[in-house]
XYZ file of C-alpha atoms in Angstrom:
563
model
C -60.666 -80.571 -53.591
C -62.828 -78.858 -56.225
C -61.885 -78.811 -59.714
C -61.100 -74.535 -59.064
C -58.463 -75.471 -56.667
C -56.539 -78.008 -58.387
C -52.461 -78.379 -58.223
C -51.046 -75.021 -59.263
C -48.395 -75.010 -62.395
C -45.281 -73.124 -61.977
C -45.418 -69.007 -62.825
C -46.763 -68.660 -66.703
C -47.288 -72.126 -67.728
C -50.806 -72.400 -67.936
C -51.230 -76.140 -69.476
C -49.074 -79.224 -69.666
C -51.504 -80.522 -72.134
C -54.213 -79.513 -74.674
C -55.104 -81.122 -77.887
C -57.890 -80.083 -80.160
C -58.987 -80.462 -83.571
C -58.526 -76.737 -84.819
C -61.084 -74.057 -85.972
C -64.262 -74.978 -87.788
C -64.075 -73.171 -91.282
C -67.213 -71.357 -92.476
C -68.864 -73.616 -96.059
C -67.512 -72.317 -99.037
C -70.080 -70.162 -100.609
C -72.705 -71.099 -102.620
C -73.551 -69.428 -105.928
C -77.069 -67.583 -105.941
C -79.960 -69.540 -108.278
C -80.084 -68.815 -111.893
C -83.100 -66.852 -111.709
C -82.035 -64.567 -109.106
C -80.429 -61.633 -110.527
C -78.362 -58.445 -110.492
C -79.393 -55.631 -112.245
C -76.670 -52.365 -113.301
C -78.423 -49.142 -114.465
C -81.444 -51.769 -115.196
C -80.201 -54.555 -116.914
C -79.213 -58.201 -115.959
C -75.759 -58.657 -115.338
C -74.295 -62.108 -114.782
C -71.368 -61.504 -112.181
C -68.098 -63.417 -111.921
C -68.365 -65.774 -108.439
C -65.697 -63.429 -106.157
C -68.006 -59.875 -107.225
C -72.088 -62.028 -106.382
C -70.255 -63.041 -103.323
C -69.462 -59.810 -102.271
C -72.695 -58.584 -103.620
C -74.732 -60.846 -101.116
C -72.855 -59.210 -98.305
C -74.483 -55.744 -99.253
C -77.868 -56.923 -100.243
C -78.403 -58.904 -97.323
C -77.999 -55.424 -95.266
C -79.943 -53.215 -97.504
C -82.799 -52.944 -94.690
C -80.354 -51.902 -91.835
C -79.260 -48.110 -91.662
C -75.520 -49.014 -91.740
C -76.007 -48.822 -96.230
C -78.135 -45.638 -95.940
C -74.094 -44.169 -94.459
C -72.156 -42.773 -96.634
C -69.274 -44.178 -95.260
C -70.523 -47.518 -95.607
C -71.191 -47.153 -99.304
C -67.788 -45.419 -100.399
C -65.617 -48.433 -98.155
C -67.869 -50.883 -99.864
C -67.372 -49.967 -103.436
C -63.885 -49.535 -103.139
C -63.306 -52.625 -101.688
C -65.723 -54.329 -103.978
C -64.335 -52.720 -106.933
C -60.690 -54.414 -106.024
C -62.156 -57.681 -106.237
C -64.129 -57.580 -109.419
C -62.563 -58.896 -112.881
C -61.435 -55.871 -115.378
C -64.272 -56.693 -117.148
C -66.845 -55.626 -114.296
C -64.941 -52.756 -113.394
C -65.294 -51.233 -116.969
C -68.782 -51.449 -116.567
C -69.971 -51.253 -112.902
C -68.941 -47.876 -111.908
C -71.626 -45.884 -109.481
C -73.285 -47.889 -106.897
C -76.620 -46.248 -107.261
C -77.199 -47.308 -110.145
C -76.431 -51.135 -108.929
C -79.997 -52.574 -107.985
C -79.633 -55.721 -105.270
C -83.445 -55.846 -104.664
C -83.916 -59.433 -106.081
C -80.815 -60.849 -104.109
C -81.928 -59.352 -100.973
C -85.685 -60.925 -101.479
C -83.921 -64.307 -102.011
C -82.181 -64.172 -98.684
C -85.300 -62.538 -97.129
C -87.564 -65.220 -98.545
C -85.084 -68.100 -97.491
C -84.427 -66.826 -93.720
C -88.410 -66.509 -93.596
C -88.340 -70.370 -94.888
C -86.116 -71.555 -92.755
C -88.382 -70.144 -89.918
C -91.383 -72.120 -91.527
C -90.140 -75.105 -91.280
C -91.346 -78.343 -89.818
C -90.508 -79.064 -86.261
C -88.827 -82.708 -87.235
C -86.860 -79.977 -90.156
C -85.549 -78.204 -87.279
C -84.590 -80.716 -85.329
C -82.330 -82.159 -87.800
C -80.663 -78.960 -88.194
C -80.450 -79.089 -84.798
C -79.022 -82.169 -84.746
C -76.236 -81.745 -87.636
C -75.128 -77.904 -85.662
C -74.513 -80.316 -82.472
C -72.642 -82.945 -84.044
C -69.818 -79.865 -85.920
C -70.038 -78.513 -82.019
C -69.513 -82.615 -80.104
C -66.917 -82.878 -82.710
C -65.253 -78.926 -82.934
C -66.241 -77.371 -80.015
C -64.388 -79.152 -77.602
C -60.785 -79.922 -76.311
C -58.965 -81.670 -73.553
C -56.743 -79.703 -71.236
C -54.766 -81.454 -68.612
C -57.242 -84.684 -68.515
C -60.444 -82.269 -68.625
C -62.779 -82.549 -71.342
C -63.332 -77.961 -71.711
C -66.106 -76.402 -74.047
C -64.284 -74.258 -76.806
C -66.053 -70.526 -76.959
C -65.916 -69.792 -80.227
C -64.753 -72.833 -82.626
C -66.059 -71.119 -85.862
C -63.586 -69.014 -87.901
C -65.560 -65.666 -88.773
C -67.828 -65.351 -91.419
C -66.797 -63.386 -94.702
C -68.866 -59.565 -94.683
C -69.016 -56.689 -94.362
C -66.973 -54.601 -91.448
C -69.907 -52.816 -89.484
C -67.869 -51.636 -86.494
C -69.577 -49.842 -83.686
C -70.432 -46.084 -83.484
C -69.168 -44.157 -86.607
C -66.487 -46.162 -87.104
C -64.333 -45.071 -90.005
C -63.887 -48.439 -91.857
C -67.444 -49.632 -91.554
C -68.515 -51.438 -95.040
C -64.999 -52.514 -95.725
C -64.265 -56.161 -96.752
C -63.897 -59.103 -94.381
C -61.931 -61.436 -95.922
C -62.885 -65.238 -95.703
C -60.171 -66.665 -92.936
C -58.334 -69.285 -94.408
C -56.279 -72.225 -93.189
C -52.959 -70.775 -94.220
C -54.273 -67.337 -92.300
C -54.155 -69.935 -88.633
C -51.918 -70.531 -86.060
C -52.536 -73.351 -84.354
C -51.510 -74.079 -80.694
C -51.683 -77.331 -78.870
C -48.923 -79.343 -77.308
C -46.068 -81.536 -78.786
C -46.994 -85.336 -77.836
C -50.910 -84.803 -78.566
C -52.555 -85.302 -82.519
C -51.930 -82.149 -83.945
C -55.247 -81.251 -85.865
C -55.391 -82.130 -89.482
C -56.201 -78.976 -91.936
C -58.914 -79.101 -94.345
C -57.869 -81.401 -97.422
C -55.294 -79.457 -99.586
C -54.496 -76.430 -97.267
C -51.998 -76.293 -94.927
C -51.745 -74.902 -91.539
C -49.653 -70.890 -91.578
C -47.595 -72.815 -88.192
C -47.959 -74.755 -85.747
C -47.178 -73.834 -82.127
C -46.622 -75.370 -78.888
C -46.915 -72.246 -76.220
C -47.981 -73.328 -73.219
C -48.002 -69.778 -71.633
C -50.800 -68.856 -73.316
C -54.535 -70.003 -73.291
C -55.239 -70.188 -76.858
C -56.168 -72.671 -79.314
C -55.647 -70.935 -82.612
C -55.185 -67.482 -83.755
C -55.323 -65.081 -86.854
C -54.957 -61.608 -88.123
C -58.575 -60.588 -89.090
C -57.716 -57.732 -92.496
C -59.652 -54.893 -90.965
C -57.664 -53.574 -88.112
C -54.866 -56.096 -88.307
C -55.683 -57.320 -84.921
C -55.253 -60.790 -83.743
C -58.105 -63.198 -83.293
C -57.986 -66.017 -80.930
C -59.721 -69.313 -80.420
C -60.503 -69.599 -76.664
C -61.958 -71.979 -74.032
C -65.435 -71.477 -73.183
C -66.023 -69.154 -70.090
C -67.308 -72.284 -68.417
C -64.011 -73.673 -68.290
C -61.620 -74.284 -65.200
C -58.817 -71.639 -67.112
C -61.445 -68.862 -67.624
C -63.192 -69.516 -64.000
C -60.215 -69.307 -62.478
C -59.004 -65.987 -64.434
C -62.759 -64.821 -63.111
C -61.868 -65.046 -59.850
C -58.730 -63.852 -59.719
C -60.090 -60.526 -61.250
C -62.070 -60.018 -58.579
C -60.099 -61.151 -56.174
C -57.984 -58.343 -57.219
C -60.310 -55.865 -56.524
C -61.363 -57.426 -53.234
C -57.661 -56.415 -52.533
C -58.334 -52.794 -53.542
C -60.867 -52.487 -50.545
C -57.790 -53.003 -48.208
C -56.027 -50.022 -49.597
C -58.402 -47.711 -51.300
C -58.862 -45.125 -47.958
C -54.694 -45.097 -48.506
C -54.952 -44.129 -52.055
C -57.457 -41.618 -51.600
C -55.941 -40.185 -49.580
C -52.272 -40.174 -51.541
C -54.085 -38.546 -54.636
C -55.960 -36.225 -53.105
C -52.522 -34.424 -51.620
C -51.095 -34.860 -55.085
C -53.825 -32.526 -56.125
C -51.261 -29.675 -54.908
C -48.200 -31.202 -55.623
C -45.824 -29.172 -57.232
C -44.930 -31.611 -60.318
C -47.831 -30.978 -63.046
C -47.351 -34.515 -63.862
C -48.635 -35.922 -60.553
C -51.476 -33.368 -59.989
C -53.299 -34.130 -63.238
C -52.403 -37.738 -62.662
C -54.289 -37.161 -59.465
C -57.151 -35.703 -61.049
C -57.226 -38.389 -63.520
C -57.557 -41.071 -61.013
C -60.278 -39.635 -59.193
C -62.087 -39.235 -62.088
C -61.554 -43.025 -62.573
C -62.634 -43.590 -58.774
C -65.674 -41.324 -58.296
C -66.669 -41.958 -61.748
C -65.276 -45.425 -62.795
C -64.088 -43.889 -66.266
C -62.480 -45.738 -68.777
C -58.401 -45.183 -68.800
C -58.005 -44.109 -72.154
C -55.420 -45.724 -74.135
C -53.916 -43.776 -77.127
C -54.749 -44.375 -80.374
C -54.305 -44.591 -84.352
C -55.835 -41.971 -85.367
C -57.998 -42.200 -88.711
C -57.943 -46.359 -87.757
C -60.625 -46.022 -85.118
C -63.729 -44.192 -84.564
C -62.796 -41.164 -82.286
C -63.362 -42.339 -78.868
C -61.864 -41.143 -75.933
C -61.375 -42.461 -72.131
C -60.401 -40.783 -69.250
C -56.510 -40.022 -70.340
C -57.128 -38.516 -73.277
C -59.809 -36.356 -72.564
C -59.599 -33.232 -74.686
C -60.537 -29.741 -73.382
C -63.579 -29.677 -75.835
C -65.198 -32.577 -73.492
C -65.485 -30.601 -70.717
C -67.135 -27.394 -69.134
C -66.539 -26.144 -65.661
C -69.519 -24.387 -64.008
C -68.801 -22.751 -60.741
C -72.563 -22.792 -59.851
C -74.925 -24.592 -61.689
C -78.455 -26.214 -60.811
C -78.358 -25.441 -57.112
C -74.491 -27.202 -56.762
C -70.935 -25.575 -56.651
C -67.926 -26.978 -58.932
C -69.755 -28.695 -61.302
C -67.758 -30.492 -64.413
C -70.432 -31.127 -67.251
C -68.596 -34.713 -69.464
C -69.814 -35.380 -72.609
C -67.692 -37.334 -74.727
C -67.902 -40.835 -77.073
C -66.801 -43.828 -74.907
C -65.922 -47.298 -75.911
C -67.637 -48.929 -78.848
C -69.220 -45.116 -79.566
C -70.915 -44.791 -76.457
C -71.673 -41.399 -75.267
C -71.116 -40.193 -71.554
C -72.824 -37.558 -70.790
C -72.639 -36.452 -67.044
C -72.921 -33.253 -64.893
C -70.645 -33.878 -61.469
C -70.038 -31.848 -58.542
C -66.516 -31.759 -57.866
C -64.159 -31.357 -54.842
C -63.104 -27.394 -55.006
C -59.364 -28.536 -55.265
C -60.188 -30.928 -58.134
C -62.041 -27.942 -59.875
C -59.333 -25.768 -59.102
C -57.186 -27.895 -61.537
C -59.125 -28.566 -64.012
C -59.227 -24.700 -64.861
C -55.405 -24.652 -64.550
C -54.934 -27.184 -67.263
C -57.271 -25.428 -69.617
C -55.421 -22.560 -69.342
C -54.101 -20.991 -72.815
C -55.240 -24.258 -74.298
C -56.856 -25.395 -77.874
C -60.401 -27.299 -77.779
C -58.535 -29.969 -79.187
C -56.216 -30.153 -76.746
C -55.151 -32.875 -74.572
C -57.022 -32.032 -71.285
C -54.395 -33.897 -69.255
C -51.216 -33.462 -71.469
C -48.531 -34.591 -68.867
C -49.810 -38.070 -68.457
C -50.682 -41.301 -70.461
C -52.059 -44.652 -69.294
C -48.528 -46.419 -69.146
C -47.437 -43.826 -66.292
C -51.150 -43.997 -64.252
C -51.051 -48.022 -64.481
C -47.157 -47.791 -63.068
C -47.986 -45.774 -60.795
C -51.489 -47.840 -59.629
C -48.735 -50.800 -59.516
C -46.768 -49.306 -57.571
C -49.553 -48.401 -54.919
C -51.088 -52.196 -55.146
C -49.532 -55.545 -57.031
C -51.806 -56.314 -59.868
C -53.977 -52.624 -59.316
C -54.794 -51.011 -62.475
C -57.480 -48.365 -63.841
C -59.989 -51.244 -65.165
C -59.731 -52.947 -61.248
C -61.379 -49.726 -59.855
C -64.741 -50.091 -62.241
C -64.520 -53.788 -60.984
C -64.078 -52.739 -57.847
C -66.534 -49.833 -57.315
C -69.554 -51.648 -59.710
C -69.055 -54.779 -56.912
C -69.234 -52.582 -53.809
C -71.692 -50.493 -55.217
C -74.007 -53.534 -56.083
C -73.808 -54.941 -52.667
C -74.393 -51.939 -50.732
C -77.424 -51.181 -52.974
C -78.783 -54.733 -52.200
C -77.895 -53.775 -48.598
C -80.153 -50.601 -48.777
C -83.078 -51.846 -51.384
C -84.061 -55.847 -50.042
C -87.205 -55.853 -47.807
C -87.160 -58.842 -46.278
C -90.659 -59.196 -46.281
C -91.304 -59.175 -49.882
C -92.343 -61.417 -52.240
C -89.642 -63.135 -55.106
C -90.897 -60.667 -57.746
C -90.532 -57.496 -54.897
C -86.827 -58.593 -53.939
C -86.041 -59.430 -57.899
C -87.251 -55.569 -58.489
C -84.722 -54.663 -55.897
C -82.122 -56.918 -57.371
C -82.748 -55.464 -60.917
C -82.375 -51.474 -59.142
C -79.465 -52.510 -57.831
C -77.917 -54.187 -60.817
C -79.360 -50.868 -62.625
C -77.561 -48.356 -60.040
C -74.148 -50.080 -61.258
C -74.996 -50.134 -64.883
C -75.832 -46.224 -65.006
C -72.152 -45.721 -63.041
C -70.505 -47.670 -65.806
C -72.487 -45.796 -68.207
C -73.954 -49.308 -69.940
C -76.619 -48.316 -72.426
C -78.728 -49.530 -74.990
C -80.734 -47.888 -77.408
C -84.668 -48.474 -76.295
C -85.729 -52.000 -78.361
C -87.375 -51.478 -81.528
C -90.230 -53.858 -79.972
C -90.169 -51.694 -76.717
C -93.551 -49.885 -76.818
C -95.170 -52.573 -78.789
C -94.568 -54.961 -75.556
C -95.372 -52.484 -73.379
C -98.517 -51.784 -74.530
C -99.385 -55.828 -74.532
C -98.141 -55.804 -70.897
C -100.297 -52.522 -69.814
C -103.757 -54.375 -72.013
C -103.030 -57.897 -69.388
C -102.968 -55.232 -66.454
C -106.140 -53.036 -67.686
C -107.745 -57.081 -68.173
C -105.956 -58.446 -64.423
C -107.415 -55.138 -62.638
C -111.084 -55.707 -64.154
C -110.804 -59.285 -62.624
C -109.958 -57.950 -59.514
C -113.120 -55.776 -59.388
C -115.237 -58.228 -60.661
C -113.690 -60.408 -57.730
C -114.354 -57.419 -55.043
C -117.923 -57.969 -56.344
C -118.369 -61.340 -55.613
C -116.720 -61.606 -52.112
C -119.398 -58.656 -51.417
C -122.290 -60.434 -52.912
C -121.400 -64.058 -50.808
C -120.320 -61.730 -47.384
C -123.980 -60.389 -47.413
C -125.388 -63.779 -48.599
C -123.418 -65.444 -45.376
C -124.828 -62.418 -42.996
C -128.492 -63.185 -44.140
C -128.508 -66.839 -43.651
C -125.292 -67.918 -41.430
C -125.544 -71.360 -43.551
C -121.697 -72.738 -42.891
C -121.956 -73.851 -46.615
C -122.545 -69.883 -47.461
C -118.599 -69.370 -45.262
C -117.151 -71.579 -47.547
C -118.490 -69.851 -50.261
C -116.859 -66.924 -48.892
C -113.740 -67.900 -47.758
C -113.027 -69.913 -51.390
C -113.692 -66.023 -52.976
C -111.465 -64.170 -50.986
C -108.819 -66.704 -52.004
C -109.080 -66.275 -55.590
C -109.759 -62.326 -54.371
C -106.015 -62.563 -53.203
C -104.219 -64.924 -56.354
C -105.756 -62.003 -59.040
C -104.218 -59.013 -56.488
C -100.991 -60.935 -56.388
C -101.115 -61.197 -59.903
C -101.634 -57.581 -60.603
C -99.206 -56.660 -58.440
C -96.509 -58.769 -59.696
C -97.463 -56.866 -63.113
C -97.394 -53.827 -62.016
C -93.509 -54.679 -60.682
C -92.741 -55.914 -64.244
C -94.107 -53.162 -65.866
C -92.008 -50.461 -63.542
C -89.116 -52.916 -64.212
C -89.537 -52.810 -67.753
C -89.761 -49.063 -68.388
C -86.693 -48.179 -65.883
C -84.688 -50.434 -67.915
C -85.324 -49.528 -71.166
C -82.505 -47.728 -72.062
C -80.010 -49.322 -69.537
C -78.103 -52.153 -70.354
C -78.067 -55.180 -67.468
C -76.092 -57.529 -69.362
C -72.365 -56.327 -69.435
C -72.174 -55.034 -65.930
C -73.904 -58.903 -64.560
C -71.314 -60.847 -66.901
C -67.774 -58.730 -66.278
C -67.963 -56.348 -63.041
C -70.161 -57.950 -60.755
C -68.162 -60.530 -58.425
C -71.328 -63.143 -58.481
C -70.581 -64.261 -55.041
C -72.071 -61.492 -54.290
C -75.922 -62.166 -56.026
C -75.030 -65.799 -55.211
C -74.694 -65.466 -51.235
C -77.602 -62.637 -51.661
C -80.104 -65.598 -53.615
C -79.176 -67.767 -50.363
C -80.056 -65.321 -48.182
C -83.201 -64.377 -49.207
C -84.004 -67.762 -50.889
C -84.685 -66.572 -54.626
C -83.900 -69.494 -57.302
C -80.312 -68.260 -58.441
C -82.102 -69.032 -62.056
C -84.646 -66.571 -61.422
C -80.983 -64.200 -61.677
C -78.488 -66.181 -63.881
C -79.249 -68.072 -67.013
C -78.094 -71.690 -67.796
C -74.804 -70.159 -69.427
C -74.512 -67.432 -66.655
C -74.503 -70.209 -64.016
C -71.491 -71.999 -66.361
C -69.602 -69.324 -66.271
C -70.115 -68.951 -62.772
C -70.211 -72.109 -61.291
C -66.988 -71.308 -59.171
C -68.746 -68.752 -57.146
C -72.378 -70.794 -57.060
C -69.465 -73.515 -55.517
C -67.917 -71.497 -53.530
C -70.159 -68.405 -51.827
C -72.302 -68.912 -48.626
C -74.731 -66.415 -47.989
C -72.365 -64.408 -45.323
C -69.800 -63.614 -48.831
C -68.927 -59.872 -48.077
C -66.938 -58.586 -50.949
């Protein structure tokens, strides 16, 4: 039996064993050179250690935009300000007038360094970051040697958050042993703590997966220590998740069907929980949990939708019952969307904007604890997140389906691979903002295709000139000639057109993010059994830690998988 389908433990246990040698603590820091200074309104100012620390943090960001935000600066100084001595707080007392120019050289000069160096150099650091990872980055679990994800506590900085987060620049504190929870089980060697700290506890829980744990200052959310995705625990998590939402396929016509006659039910409650979830269906929206306010950056999901993030437009562009979304998303993402909606669906929304506020709650009867009870009550295990799972997974192999000519060549089907992986990642909404290095590349890429397609005419030439040599004196020598150009003829066209795919590749993607979608809503049995299928190199699709993480499906799917 393979190591995914190993004896099962009984409900909630998931270990009987694990031993490990605790989190890797970040050096202590080290104090800048004595000839690298600080300046306040001008003037050299030696700071106490806590304050430079502190100061590094901002000076190494000075060239990103996060301290050009206002924001940033005010959480900064505050926080910096708490930590200086009352000494430096009499004096340092604007930030514009602080000048970190020569610290942020230093680090600028020392990354560039560390860049320059020697190859054998390298390699030793090389050598020194995999002996902290043989030693720190692994653990056993039930007999099996597993790669730890991430072994490193965090770094101390500064918080940058994502989107306009309202607590970017604030302080990161340096984690500390006595900050860690450690979790391993009784009759293994409990990991020794760095020499004159002490451990916060020590736990033996073997219903959870963790190794260690802490509560990072910022949000006062816990941090966890877990196994690599590679490992047999997170594999087997993997598939379950999509197993899961292979499930949903069974039932999904049912629930369709249930929510779209709650659409005139005559509870409030179920009709805009209705709505809701075929928002989350057609649309795979986020659920939308609640939220601190003033904690988070003001992001919304499908639940807490506000009136102000919708319009209704009876007619618009040519289609009836369109709702036009724009709103932030996760991590500060904005949707922005124009949908033509069932007439019932639109019918609703206007009833529960009625008499209503901008800032009101668009669906005000319902919250994400009554839509996932009622999802569990439709299907074990079904929640909101299992339909994006679900529809990115069917959507990717029906797109596949629809986009593979079989007669291509590897770099045609990988185009129709990447279209396909794109069609899910606009449906999720993953984006990116375009590379800085986008049209510098692209401009490299469209000079070797200007270069490739002058070869190609140059090589037209020559087959012509050793065609009409052959015609004039038949010499079997002169054939060869002739049949040798038309092959090279053929490489440079193959070349140009496997360009010309990358460069269409390139500038559909440039805004779309591949990445999350491939890693966390695509079942990979399904590229897997498509790779076999068509014979493309599954490395030509997943890199070495995609195929890790994925090893249970490579395993496991033949090229008939249907999700």
């Amino acid at each position: 039996c393979s190591r995914w389908e190993e004896e099962k433990k009984e409900d909630g246990v998931k270990w009987m064993q694990l031993e490990h040698r605790g989190p890797y603590f970040v050096p202590p820091y080290e104090p800048l050179p004595k000839d690298v200074q600080f300046y306040y309104d001008g003037k050299p100012l030696k700071l106490s250690l806590a304050t430079e620390e502190i100061a590094t943090f901002y000076a190494k960001m000075l060239d990103h935009e996060y301290t050009t935000k206002e924001i940033f600066q005010n959480n900064f100084f505050h926080d910096w300000r708490k930590e200086m001595t009352s000494e430096e707080q009499e004096i340092i007392k604007d930030l514009d007038k602080c000048d970190f120019g020569e610290i942020h050289k230093y680090f600028v000069d020392k990354s560039e360094a560390r860049k320059a160096l020697p190859k054998e150099e390298k390699q030793k650091l090389k050598e020194e970051a995999d002996k902290i990872q043989e030693e720190y980055g692994y653990c056993i679990l039930d007999g099996h040697r597993e790669k730890i994800g991430n072994f490193k506590t965090e770094p101390p900085g500064l918080f940058r958050g994502r989107g306009e987060h309202p607590k970017m620049g604030m302080l990161k504190k340096r984690i500390m042993p006595e900050d860690v929870i450690i979790n391993c089980s009784k009759d293994s060697k409990i990991p020794e703590p760095p020499e004159g700290h002490k451990w916060k506890e020590v736990r033996f829980d073997n219903t959870v997966t963790w190794l260690a744990s802490w509560t990072e200052n910022i949000q006062n959310t816990l941090k966890y220590i877990m196994l690599n995705p590679s490992s047999k625990l997170k594999g087997e998590k993997d598939w379950q998740k999509y197993e899961i939402a292979r499930r949903l396929k069974d039932v999904v016509h049912t629930i369709r069907a249930q929510y779209r006659k709650d659409w005139k039910s005559k509870e409030m409650k179920k009709r805009q929980r209705a709505v809701a979830l075929y928002f989350i269906d057609k649309l795979a929206l986020r659920a939308g949990n609640e939220k601190e306010e003033g904690e988070t950056a003001d992001t919304v999901g499908c639940c807490s939708l506000r009136v102000e993030h919708i319009q209704l437009h009876p007619q618009l562009d040519g289609q009836e019952h369109v709702v036009e979304f724009d709103f932030l998303g996760k991590d500060s993402i904005r949707y922005y969307n124009k949908v033509s909606v069932e007439k019932p669906v639109f019918k609703n929304l206007q009833l529960f904007m009625k008499n209503k506020d901008p800032t009101d709650d668009l669906f005000d009867h319902l919250n994400t604890t009554f839509l996932n009870k009622h999802l569990q009550d439709l299907m074990d295990g079904l929640t909101a997140k299992v339909f994006r799972t679900f529809n990115a997974s069917i959507t990717l192999q029906e797109q596949l389906k629809a986009l593979t000519n079989p007669e291509d060549n590897v770099a045609g089907k990988l185009l129709s691979y990447n279209r396909a992986n794109r069609a899910v990642a606009i449906l999720c909404n993953h984006q990116r903002s375009i590379p800085k290095t986008f049209a510098r590349s692209m401009q490299v890429l469209q000079e070797k295709i200007d270069a490739k397609k002058k070869q190609v005419e140059e090589a037209q030439e020559e087959v012509k000139k050793a065609e009409d040599e052959f015609k004039d004196t038949k010499d079997p020598k002169a054939e060869a000639t002739v049949e040798k150009k038309k092959k090279l003829l053929k490489r440079l066209e193959e070349q140009l057109a496997k360009m010309n795919i990358q460069a269409t590749d390139k500038e559909e993607n440039k805004q779309i993010a591949l990445g999350t979608s491939k890693l966390n809503y695509l079942d990979p049995r399904i590229t897997v059994a498509w790779c076999k299928k068509f014979g493309i190199p599954i490395e030509r699709i997943y890199n070495k830690t995609q195929r890790e993480k994925f090893a249970w499906a490579i395993d496991m799917a033949g090229e008939d998988f249907e999700f």
